[in-house]
PDB file of C-alpha atoms in Angstrom:
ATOM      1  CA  UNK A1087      -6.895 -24.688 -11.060  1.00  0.00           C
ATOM      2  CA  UNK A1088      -7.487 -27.896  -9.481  1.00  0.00           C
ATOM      3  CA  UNK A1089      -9.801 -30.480 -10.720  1.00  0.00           C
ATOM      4  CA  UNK A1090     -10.342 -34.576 -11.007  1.00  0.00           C
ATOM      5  CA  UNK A1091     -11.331 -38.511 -11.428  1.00  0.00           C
ATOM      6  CA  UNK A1092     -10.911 -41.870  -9.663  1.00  0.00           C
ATOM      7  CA  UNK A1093      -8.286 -44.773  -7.952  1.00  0.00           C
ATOM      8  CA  UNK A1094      -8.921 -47.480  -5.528  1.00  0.00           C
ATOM      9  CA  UNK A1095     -11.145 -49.130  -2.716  1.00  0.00           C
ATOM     10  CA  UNK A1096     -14.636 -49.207  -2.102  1.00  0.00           C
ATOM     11  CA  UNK A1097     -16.898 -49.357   1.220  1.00  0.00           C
ATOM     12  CA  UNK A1098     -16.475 -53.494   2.127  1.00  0.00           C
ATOM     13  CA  UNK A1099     -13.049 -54.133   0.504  1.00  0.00           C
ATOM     14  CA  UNK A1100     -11.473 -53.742  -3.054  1.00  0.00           C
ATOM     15  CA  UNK A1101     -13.634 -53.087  -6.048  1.00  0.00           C
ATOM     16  CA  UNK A1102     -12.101 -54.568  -9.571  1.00  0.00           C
ATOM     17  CA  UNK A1103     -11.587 -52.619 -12.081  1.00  0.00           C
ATOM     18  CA  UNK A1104     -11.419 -54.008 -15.607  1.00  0.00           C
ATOM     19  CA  UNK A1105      -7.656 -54.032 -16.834  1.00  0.00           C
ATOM     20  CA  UNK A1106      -7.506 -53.178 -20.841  1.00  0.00           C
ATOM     21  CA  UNK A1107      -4.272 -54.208 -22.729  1.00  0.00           C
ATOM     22  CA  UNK A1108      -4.584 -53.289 -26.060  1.00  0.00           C
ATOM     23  CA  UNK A1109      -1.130 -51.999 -28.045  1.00  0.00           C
ATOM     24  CA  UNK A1110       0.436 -48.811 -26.942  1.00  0.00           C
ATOM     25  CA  UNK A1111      -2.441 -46.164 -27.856  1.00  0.00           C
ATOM     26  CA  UNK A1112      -1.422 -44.158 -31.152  1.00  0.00           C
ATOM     27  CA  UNK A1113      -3.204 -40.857 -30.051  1.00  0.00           C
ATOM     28  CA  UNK A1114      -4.741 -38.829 -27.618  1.00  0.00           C
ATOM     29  CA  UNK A1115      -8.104 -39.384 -28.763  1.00  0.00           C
ATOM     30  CA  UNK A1116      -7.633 -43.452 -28.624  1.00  0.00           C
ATOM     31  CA  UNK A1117      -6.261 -43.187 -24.939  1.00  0.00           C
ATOM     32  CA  UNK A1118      -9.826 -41.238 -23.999  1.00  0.00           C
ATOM     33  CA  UNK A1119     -11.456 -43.643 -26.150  1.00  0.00           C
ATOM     34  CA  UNK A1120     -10.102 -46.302 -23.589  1.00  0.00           C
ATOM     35  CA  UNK A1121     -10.713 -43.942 -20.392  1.00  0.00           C
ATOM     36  CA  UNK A1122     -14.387 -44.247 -21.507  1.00  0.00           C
ATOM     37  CA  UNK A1123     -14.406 -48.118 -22.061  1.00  0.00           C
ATOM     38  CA  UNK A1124     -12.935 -48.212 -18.381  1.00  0.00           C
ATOM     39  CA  UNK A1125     -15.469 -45.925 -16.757  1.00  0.00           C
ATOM     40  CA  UNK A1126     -18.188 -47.692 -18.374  1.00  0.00           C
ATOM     41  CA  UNK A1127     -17.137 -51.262 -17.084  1.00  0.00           C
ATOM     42  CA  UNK A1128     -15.716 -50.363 -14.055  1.00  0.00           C
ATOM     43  CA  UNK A1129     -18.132 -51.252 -11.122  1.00  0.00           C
ATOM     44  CA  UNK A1130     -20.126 -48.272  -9.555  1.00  0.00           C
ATOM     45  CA  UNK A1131     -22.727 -48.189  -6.877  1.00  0.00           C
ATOM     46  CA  UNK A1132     -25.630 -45.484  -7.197  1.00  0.00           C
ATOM     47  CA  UNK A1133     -25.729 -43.403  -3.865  1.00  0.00           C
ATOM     48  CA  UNK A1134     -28.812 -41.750  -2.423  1.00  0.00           C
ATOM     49  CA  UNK A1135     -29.357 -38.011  -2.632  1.00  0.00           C
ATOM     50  CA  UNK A1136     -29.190 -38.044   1.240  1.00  0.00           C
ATOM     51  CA  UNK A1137     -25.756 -40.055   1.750  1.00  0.00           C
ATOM     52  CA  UNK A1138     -22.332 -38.725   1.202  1.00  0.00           C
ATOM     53  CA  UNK A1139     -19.333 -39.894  -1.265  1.00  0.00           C
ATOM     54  CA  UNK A1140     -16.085 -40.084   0.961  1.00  0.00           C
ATOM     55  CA  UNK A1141     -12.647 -39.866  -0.650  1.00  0.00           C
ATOM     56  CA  UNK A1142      -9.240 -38.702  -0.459  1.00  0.00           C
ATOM     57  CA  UNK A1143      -8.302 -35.740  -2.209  1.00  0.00           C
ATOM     58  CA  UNK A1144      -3.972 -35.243  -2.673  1.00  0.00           C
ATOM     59  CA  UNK A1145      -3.003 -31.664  -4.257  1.00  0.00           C
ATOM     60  CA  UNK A1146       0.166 -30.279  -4.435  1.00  0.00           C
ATOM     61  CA  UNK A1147       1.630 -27.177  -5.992  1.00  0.00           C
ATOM     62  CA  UNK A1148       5.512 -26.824  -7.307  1.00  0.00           C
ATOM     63  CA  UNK A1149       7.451 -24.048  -8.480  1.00  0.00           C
ATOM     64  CA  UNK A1150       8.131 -24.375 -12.121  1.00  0.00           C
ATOM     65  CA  UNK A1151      11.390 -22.466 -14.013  1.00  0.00           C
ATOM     66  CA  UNK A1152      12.113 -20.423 -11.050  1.00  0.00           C
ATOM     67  CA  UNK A1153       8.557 -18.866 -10.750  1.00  0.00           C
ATOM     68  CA  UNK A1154       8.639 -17.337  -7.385  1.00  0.00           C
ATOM     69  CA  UNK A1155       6.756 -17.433  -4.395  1.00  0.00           C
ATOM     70  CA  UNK A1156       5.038 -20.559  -6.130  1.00  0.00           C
ATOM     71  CA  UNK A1157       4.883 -23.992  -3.996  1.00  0.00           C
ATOM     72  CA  UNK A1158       5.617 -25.842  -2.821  1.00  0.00           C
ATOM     73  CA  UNK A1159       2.329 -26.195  -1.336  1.00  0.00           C
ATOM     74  CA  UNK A1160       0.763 -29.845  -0.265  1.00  0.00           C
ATOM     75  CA  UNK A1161      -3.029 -30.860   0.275  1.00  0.00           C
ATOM     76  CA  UNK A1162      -3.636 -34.083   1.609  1.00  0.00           C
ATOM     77  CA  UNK A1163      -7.219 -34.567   3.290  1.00  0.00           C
ATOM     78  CA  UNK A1164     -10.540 -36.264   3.429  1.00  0.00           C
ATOM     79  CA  UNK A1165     -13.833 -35.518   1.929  1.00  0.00           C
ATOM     80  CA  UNK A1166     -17.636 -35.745   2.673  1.00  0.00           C
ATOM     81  CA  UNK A1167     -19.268 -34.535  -0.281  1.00  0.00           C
ATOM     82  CA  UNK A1168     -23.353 -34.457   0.291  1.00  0.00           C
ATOM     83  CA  UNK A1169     -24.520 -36.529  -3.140  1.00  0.00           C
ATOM     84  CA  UNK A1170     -27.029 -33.812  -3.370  1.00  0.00           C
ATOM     85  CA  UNK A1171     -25.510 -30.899  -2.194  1.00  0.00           C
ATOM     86  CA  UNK A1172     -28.443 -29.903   0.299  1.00  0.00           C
ATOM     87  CA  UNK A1173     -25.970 -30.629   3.156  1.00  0.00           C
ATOM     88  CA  UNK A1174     -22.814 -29.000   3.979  1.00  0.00           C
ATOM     89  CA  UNK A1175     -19.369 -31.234   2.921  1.00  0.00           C
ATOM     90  CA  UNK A1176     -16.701 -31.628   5.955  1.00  0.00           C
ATOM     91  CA  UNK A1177     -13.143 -31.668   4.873  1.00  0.00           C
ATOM     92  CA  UNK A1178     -10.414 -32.772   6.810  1.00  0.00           C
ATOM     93  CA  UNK A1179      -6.840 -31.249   6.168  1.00  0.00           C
ATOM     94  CA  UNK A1180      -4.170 -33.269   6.830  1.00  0.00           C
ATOM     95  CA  UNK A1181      -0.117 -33.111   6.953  1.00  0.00           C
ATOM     96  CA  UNK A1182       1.288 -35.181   4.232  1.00  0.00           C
ATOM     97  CA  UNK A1183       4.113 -37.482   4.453  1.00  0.00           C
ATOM     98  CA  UNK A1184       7.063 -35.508   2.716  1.00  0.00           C
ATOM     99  CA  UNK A1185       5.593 -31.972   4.867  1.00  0.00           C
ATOM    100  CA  UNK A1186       4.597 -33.413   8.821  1.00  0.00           C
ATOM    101  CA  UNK A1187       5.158 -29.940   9.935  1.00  0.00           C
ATOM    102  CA  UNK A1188       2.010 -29.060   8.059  1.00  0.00           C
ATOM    103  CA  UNK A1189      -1.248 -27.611  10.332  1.00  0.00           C
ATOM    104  CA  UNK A1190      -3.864 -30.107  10.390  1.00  0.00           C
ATOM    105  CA  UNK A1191      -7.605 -29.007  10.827  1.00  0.00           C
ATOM    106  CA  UNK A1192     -10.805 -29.980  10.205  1.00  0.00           C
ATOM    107  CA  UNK A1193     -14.307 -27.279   8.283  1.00  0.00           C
ATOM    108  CA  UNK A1194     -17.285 -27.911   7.221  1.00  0.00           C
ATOM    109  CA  UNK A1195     -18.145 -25.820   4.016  1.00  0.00           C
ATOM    110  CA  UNK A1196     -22.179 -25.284   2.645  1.00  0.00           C
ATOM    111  CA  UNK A1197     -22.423 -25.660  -1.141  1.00  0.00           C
ATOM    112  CA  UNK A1198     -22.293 -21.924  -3.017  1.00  0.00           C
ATOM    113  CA  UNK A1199     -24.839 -20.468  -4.798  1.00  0.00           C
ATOM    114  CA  UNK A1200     -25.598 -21.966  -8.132  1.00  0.00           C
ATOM    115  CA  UNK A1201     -25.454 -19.772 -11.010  1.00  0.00           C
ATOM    116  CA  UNK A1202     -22.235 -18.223 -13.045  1.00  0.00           C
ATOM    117  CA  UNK A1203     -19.010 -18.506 -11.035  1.00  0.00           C
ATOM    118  CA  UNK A1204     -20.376 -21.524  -8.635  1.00  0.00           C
ATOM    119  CA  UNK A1205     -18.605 -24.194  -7.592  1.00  0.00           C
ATOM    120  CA  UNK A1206     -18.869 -27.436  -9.229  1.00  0.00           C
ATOM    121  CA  UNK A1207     -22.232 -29.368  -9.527  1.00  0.00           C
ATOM    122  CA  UNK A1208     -22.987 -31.763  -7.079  1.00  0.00           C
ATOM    123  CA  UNK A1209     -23.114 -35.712  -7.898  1.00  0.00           C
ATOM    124  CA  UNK A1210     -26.758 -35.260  -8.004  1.00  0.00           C
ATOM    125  CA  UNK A1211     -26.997 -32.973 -10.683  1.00  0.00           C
ATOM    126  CA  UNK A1212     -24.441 -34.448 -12.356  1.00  0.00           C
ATOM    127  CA  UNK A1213     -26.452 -37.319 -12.360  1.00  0.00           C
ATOM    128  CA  UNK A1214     -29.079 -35.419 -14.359  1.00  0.00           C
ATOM    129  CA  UNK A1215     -26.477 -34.380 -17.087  1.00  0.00           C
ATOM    130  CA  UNK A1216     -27.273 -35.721 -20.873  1.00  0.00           C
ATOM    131  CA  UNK A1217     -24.932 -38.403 -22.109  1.00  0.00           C
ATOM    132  CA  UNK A1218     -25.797 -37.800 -25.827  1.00  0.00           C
ATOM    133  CA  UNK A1219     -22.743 -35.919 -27.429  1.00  0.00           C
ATOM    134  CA  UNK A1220     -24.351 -33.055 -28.471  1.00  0.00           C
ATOM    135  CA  UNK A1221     -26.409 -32.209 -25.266  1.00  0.00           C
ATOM    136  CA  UNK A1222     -23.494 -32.671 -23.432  1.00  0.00           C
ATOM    137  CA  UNK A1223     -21.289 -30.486 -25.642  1.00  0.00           C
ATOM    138  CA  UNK A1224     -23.439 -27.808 -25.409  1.00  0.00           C
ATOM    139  CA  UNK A1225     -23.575 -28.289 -21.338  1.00  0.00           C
ATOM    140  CA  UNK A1226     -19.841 -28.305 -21.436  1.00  0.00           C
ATOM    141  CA  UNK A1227     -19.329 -25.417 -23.670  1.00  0.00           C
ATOM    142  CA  UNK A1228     -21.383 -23.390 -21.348  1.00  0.00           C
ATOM    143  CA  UNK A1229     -19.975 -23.973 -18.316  1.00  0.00           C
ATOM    144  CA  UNK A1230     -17.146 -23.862 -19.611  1.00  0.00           C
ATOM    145  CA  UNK A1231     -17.883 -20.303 -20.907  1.00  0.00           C
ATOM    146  CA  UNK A1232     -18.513 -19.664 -17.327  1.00  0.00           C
ATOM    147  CA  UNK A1233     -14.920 -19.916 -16.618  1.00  0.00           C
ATOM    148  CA  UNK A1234     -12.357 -18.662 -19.385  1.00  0.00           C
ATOM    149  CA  UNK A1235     -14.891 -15.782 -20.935  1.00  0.00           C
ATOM    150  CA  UNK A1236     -13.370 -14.923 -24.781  1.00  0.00           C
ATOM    151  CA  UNK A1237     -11.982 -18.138 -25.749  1.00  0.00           C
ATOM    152  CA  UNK A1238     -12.803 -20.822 -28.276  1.00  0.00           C
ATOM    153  CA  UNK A1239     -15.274 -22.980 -27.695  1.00  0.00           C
ATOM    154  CA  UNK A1240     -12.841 -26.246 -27.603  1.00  0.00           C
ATOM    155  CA  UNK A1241     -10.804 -24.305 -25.091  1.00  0.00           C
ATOM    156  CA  UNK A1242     -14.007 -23.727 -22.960  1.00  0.00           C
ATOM    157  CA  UNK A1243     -15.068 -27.768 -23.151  1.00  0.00           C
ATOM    158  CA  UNK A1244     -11.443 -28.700 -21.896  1.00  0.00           C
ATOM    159  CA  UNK A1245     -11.961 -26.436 -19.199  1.00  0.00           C
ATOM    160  CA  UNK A1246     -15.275 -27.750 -18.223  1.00  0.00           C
ATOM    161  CA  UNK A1247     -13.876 -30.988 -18.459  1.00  0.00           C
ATOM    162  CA  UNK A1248     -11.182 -31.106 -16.546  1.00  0.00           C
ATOM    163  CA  UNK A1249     -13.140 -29.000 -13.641  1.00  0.00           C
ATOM    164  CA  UNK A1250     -15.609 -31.750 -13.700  1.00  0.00           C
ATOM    165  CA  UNK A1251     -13.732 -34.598 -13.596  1.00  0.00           C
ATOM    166  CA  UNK A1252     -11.981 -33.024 -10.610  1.00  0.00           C
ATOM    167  CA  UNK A1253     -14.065 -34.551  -8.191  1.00  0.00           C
ATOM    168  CA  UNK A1254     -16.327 -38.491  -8.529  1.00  0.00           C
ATOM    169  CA  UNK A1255     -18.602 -38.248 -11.168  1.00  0.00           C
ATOM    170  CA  UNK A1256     -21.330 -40.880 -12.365  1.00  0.00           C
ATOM    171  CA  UNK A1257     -19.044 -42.977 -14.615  1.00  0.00           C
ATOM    172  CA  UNK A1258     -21.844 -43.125 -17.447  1.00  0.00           C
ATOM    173  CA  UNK A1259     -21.231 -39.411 -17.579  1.00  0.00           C
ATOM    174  CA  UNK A1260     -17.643 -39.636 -17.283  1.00  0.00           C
ATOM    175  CA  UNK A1261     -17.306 -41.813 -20.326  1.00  0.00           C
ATOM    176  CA  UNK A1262     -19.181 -39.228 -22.735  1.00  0.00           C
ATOM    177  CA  UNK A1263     -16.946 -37.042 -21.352  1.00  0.00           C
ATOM    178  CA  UNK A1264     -13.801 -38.744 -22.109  1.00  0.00           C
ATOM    179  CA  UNK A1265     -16.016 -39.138 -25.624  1.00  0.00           C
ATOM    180  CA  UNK A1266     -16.047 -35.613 -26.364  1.00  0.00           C
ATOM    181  CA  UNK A1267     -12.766 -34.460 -25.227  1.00  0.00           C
ATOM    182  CA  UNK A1268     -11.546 -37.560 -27.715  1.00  0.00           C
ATOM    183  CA  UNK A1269     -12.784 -34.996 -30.535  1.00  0.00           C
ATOM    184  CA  UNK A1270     -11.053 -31.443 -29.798  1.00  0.00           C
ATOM    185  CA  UNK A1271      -7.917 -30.082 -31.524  1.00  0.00           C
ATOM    186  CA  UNK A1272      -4.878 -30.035 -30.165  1.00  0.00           C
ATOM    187  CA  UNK A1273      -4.618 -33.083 -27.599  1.00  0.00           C
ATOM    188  CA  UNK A1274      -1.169 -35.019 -27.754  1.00  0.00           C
ATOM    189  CA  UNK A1275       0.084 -37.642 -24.887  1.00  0.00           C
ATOM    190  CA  UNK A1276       2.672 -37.804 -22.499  1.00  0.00           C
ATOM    191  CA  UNK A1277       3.774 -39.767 -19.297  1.00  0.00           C
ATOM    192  CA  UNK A1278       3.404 -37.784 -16.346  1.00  0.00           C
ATOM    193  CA  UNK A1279       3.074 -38.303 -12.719  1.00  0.00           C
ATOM    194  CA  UNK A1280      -0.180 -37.351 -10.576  1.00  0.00           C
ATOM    195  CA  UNK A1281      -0.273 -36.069  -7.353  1.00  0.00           C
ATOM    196  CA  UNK A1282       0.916 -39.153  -5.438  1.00  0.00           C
ATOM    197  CA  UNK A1283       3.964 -39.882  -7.682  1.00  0.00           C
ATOM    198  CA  UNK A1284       2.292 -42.612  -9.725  1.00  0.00           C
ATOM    199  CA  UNK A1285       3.443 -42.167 -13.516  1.00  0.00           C
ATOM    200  CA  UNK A1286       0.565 -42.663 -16.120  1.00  0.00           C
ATOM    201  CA  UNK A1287      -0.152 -41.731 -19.287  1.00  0.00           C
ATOM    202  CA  UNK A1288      -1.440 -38.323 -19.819  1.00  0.00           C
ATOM    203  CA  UNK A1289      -3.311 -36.345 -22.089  1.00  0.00           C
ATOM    204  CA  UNK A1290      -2.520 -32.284 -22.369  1.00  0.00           C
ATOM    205  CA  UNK A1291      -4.154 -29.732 -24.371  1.00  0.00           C
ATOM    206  CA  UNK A1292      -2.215 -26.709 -24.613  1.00  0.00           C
ATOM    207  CA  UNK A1293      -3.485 -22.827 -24.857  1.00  0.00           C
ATOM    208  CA  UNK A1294      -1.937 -19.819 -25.142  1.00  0.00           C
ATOM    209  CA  UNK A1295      -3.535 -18.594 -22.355  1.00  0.00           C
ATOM    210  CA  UNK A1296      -0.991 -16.506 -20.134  1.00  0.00           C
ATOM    211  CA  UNK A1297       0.487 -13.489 -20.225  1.00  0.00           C
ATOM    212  CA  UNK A1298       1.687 -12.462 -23.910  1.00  0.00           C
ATOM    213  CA  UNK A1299       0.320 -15.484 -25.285  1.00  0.00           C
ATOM    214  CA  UNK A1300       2.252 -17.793 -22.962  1.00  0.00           C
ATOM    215  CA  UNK A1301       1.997 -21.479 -22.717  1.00  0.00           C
ATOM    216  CA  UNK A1302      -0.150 -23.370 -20.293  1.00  0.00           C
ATOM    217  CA  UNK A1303      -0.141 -27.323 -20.352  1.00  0.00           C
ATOM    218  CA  UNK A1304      -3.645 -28.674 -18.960  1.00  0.00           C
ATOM    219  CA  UNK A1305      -3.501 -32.702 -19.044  1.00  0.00           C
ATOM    220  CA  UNK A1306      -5.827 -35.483 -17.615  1.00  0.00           C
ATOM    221  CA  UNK A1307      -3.506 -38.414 -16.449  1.00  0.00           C
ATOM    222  CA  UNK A1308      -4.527 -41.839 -16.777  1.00  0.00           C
ATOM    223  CA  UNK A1309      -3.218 -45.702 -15.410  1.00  0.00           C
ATOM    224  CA  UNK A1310      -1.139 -46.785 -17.908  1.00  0.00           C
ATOM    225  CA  UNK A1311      -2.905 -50.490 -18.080  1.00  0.00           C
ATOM    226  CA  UNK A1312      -6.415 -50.143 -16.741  1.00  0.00           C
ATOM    227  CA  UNK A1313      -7.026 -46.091 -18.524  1.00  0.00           C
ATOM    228  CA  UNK A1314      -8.908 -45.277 -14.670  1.00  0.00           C
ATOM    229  CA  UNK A1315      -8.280 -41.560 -14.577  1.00  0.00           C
ATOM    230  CA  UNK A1316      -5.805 -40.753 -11.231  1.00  0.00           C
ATOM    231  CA  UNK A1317      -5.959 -37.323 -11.674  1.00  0.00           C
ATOM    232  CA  UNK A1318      -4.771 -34.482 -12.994  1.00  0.00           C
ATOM    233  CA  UNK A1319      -2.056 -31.195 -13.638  1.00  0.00           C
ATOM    234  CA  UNK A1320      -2.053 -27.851 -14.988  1.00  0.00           C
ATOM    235  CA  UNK A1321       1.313 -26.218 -15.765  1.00  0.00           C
ATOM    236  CA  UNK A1322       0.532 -22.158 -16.279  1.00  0.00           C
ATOM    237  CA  UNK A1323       2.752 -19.033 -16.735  1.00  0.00           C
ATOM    238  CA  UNK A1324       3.514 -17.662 -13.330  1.00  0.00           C
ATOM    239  CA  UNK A1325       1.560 -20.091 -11.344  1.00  0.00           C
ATOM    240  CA  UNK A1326       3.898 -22.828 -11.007  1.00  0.00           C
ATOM    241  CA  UNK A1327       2.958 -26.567 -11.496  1.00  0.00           C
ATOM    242  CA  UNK A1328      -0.259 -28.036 -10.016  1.00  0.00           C
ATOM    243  CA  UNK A1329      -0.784 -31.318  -9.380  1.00  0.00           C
ATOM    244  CA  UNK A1330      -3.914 -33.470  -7.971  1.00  0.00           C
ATOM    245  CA  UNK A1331      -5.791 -36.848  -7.242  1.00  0.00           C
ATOM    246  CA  UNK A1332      -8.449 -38.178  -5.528  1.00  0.00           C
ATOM    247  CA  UNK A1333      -9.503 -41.965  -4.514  1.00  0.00           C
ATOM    248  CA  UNK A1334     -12.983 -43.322  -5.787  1.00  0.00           C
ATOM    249  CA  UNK A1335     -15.468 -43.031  -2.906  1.00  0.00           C
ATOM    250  CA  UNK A1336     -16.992 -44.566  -0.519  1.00  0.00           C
ATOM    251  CA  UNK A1337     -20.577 -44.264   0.533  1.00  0.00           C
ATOM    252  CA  UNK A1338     -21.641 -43.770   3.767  1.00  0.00           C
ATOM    253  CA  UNK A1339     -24.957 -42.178   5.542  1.00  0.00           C
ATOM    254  CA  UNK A1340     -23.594 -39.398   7.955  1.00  0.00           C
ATOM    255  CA  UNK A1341     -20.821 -37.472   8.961  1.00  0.00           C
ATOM    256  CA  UNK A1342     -18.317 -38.627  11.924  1.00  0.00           C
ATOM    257  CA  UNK A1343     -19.408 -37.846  15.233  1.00  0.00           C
ATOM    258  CA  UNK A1344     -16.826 -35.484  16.262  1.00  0.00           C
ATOM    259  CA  UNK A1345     -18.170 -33.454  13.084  1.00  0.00           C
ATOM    260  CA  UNK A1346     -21.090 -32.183  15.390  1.00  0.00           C
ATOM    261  CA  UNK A1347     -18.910 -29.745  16.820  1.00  0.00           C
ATOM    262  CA  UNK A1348     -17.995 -27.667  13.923  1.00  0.00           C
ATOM    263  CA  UNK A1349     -20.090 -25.108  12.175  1.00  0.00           C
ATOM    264  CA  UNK A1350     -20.563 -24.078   8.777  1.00  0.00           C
ATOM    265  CA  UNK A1351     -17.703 -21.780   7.294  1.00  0.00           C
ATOM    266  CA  UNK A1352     -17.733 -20.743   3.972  1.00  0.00           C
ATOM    267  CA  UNK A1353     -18.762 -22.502   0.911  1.00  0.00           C
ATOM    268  CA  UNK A1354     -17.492 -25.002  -2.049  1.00  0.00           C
TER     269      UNK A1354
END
């Protein structure tokens, strides 16, 4: 599954992000405790419903172990993701650097239906989301519940989580986020690498999710000095390794003219 977070540049040049240097975080929960801290100071303009947030979006999968006919697969493209989600969001695929012989092309995608199984909420709604802790548990818990049926209900939060912060999210949201996944069981650290080869520091929950009760590593990964979330990787039974990042946004008003001569296919 692949998810996300937030990087670099903004619409008229650079936008600073506040650098923390504590000591070496202890836990888990201390290095989310810091993700928050960074998401709430961390500059952040407030888009219109009608504009669109425009970002890069890197995914790449890997064969893991000798899993077959896994990876390696690479995603590198651009985004225009309607704030509200009334509009349909243009993606442009692109080859990445280490595959040029990938096919490059260009869609336009309407939002799915909302309701169990959709895609992920738009900004928007997002937006609308509660920050207390307990309103936003339960929200979490019941998405979450919406995609990993018969599991416990910090297994379902992690889920939602990391689905969530798979794309750019209003950072006051985003910190109660990082709040709340500070308090489940069984989150540890590790240095890993996101999707464009940056190491950070990560945080994994593990569940025995797979196949007779096989492992699968889920972790959020994080700048090692600033705690800005880059992005993300799941490591599942069978599936291989899956790796992804995204660049904050700009904003901008409309589409690119040339989008004018796609149509509508599918939905995300």
């Amino acid at each position: 599954m692949l998810a996300g977070g937030l990087v670099a540049a903004m619409t008229a040049g650079v936008i600073a992000v506040q650098t923390f240097k504590p000591a070496a975080p202890a836990s888990a929960a201390e290095v989310l405790r810091l993700a928050a801290e960074a998401a709430s100071a961390t500059p952040w303009p407030e888009p219109r419903d009608d504009q669109y947030l425009h970002y890069e979006r890197i995914a790449e999968t890997r064969s893991e172990n000798g899993v077959p006919n896994v990876g390696p697969r690479h995603i590198t493209g651009e985004v225009w993701e309607s704030v509200d989600g009334s509009r349909p969001e243009l993606w442009w695929h692109k080859p990445s650097k280490s595959h040029p012989q990938d096919r490059e092309y260009k869609e336009l995608l309407t939002r799915c239906p909302s309701g169990p199984g959709a895609g992920r909420p738009a900004y928007a709604d997002l937006r609308g989301w509660p920050t207390g802790q307990e309103q936003l548990r339960h929200k979490l818990a019941e998405r979450g519940n919406e995609m990993v049926l018969k599991k416990d209900t910090a297994t379902q939060i992690w889920r939602a989580v990391v689905s969530v912060l798979g794309s750019p999210i209003p950072p006051k949201q985003q910190a109660a986020i990082f709040k709340i996944a500070a308090t489940l069981p069984g989150i540890e650290t590790e240095e890993l690498k996101d999707a464009t080869g940056k190491s950070g520091i990560a945080v994994t929950r593990v569940d025995n999710q797979g196949p007779g009760g096989a492992i699968s590593r889920e972790s959020l990964i994080f700048d090692k000095t600033s705690y800005v979330l880059l992005g993300g990787q799941e490591l599942a039974p069978g599936q291989g390794r899956e790796l992804w990042s995204i660049t904050r946004p700009q904003i901008t008003d409309v589409l690119p003219a040339w989008s004018k001569s796609l149509k509508p296919r599918g939905c995300a």
